[in-house]
Coordinates of C-alpha atoms in Angstrom, one line a residue:
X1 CA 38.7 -74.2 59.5
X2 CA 38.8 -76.5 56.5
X3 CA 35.7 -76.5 54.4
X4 CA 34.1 -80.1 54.1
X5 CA 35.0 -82.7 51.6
X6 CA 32.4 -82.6 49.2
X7 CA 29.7 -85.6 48.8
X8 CA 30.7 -88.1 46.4
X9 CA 29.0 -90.6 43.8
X10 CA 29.4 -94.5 45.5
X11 CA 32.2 -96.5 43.6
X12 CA 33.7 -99.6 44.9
X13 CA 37.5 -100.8 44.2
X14 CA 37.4 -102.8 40.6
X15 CA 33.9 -101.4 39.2
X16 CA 33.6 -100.0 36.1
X17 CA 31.6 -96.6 35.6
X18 CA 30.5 -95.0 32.9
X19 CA 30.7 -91.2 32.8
X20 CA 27.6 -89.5 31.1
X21 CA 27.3 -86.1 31.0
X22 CA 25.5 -83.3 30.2
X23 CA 23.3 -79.5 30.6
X24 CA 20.4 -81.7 30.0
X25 CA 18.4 -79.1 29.2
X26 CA 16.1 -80.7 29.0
X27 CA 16.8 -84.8 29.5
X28 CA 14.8 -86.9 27.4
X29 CA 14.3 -90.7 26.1
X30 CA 17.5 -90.1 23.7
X31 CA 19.7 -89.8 26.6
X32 CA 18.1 -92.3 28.6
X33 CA 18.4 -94.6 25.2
X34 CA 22.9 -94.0 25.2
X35 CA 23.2 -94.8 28.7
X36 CA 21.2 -97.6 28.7
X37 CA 23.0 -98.8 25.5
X38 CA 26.3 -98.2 27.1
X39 CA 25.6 -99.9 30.3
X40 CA 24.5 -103.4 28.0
X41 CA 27.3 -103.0 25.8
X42 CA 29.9 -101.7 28.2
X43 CA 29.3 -103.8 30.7
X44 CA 29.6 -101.4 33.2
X45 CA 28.8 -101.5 36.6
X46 CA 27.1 -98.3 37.5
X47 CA 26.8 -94.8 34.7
X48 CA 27.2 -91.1 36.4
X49 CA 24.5 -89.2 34.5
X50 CA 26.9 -85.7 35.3
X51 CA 24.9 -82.9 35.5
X52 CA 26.9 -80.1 34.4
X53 CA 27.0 -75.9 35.1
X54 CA 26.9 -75.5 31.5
X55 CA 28.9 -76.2 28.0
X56 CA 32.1 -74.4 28.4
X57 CA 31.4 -73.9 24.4
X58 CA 27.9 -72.7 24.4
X59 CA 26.3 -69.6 26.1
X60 CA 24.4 -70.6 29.1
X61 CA 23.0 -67.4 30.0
X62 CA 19.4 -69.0 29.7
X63 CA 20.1 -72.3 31.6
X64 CA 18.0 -73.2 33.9
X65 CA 19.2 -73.8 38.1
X66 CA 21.1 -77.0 38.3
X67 CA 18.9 -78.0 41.0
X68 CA 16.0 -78.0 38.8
X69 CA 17.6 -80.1 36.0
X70 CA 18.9 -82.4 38.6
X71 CA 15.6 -83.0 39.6
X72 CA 14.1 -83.4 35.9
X73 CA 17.2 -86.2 35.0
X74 CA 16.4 -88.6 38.2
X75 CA 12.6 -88.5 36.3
X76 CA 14.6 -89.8 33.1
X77 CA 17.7 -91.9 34.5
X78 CA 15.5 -94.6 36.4
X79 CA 17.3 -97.0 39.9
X80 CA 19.2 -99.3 39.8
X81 CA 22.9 -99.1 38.2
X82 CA 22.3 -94.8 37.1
X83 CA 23.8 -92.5 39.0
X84 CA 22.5 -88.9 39.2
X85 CA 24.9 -85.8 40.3
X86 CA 26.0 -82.7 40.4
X87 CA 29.7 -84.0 40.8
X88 CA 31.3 -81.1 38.4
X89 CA 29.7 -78.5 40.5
X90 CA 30.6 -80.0 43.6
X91 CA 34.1 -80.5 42.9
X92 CA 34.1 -76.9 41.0
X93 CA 35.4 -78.0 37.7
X94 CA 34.6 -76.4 35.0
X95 CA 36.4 -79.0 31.6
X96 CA 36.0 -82.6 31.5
X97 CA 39.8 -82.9 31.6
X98 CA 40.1 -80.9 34.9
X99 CA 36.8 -83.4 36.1
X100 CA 39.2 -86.6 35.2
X101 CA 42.4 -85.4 36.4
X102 CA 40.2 -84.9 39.8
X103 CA 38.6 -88.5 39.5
X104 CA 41.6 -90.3 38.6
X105 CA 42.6 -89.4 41.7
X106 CA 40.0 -89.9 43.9
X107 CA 39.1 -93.3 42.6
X108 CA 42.2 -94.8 41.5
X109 CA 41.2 -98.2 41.7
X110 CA 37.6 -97.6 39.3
X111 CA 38.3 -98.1 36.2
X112 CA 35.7 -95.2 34.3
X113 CA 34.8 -95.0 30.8
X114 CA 33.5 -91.5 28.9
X115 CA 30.3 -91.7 27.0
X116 CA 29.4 -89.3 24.6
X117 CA 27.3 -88.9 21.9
X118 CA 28.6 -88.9 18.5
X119 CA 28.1 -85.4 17.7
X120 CA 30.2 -84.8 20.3
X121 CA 33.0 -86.8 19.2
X122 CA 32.6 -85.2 15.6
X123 CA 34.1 -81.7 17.8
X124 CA 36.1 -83.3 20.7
X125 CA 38.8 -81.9 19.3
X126 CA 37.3 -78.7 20.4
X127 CA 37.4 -79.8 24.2
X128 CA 40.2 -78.7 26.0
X129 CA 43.2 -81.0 26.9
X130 CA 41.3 -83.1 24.1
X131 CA 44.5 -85.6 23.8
X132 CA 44.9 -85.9 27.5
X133 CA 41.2 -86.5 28.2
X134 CA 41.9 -89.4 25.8
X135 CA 44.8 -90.4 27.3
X136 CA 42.9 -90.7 30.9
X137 CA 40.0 -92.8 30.2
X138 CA 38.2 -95.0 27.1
X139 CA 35.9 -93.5 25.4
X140 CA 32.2 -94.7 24.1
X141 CA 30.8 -93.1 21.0
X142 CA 27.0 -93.3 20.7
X143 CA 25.8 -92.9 17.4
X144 CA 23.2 -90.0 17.2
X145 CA 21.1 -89.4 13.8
X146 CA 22.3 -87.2 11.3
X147 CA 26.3 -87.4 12.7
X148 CA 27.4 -91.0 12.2
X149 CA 29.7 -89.6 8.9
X150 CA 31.2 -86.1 10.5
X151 CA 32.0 -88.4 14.0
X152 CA 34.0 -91.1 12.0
X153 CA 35.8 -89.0 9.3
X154 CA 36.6 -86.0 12.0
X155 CA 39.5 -85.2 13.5
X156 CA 39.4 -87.2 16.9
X157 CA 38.8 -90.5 15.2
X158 CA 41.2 -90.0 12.7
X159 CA 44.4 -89.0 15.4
X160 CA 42.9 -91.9 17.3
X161 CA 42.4 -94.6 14.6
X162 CA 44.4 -97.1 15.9
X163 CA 42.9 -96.9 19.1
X164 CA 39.1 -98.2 17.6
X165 CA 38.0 -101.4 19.1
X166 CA 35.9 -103.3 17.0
X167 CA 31.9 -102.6 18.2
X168 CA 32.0 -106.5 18.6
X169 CA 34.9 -106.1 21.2
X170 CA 32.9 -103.1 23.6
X171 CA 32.3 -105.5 26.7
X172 CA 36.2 -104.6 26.8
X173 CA 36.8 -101.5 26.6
X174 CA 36.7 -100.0 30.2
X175 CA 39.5 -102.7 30.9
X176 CA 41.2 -101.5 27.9
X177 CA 44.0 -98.8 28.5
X178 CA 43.8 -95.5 27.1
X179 CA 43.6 -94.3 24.1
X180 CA 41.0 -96.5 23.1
X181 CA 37.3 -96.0 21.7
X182 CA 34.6 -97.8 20.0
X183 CA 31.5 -96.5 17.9
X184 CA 28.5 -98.0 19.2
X185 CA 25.3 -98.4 16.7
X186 CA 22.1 -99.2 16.7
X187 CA 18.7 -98.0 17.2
X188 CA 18.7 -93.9 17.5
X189 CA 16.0 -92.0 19.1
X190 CA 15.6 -88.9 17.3
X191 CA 15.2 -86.8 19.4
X192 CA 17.7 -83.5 21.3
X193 CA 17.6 -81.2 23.8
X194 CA 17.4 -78.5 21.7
X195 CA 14.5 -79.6 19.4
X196 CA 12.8 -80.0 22.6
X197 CA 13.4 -76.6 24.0
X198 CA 12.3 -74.6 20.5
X199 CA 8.8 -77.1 20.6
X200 CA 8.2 -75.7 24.0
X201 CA 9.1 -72.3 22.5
X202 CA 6.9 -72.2 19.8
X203 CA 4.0 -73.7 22.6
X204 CA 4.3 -70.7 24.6
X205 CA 4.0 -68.5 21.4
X206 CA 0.6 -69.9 20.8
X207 CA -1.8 -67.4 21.3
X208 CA -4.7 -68.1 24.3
X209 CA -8.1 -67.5 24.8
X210 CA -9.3 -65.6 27.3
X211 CA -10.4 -68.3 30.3
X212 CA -12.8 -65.5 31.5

């Protein structure tokens, strides 16, 4: 008996999604901030707000259930054009190459765009199949405080500087083939998972009184 096909995101022939994604552990207003921003300035039709397993490059021995940060994002990603999903899990990949390989695929007719936040474009070169992820789909950069420098002087934008549109030109890049990325700027929340996580650390160190 074949197992069942597993339940897939909605995406019509000639849209344009973005594809957002994440641990969010937890999500907050800064990542509610980039996918708004690269909806406007994409011009995309719908963003996937991909709730990952977990970081192939981190430890995620402490993160929580996947159904509990799905249920924390759809609090933080709103209606209308987002997206919320589980779509790695379901489709058991595990690197964003293997993810795109899979989506190419299955959508060949959507035309999708990766958005990541500039700290991770200052160590994409760290992802696996790096080049080839590239090579599949535009990317967006959303600049994040404190790593505008390291993701414009490291290693992914410099093997891809040809491939920069100008930030003027964004409305075209998910109809731009690949290679091809732009850096998006403007207002930065600053704010990240993990300062969020060692604030809620140090709450539950506080010491209590006694309610008795």
């Amino acid at each position: 008996m074949t197992s069942a096909r597993p339940r897939l995101p909605p995406a019509f022939p000639g849209e344009t999604v973005g594809l957002f994604g994440g641990s969010f552990d937890p999500p907050h207003a800064g990542h509610r901030h980039a996918a708004d921003m690269a909806l406007a300035r994409l011009g995309l039709d719908r963003i996937w707000w991909l709730v990952t397993p977990g970081n192939p490059l981190k430890d995620t021995g402490a993160l929580p259930p996947i159904a509990e940060r799905l249920a924390a994002v759809v609090k933080v990603a709103g209606r209308g054009r987002a997206v919320v999903t589980d779509l790695e899990a379901r489709l058991g990949t595990r690197y964003t190459v293997d993810l795109l390989r899979r989506l190419t695929r299955l959508y060949p007719a959507v035309r999708f765009v990766l958005v990541i936040g500039a700290d991770n474009w200052a160590g994409f070169h760290r992802w696996g199949g790096w080049r080839e992820i590239a090579a599949l789909v535009p990317v967006a950069v959303i600049d994040r405080p404190g790593s505008t420098f390291r993701a414009l002087s490291g290693r992914a934008a410099r093997s891809f500087a040809a491939a920069r549109l100008r930030e003027r030109d964004a409305a075209r890049l998910a109809r731009h083939a690949p290679p091809a990325w732009v850096f998006l700027t403007g207002a930065r929340v600053p704010l990240s998972s993990t300062m969020l996580r060692a604030r809620l650390a140090r709450f539950a160190a506080l010491p209590r009184e006694d309610a008795s």
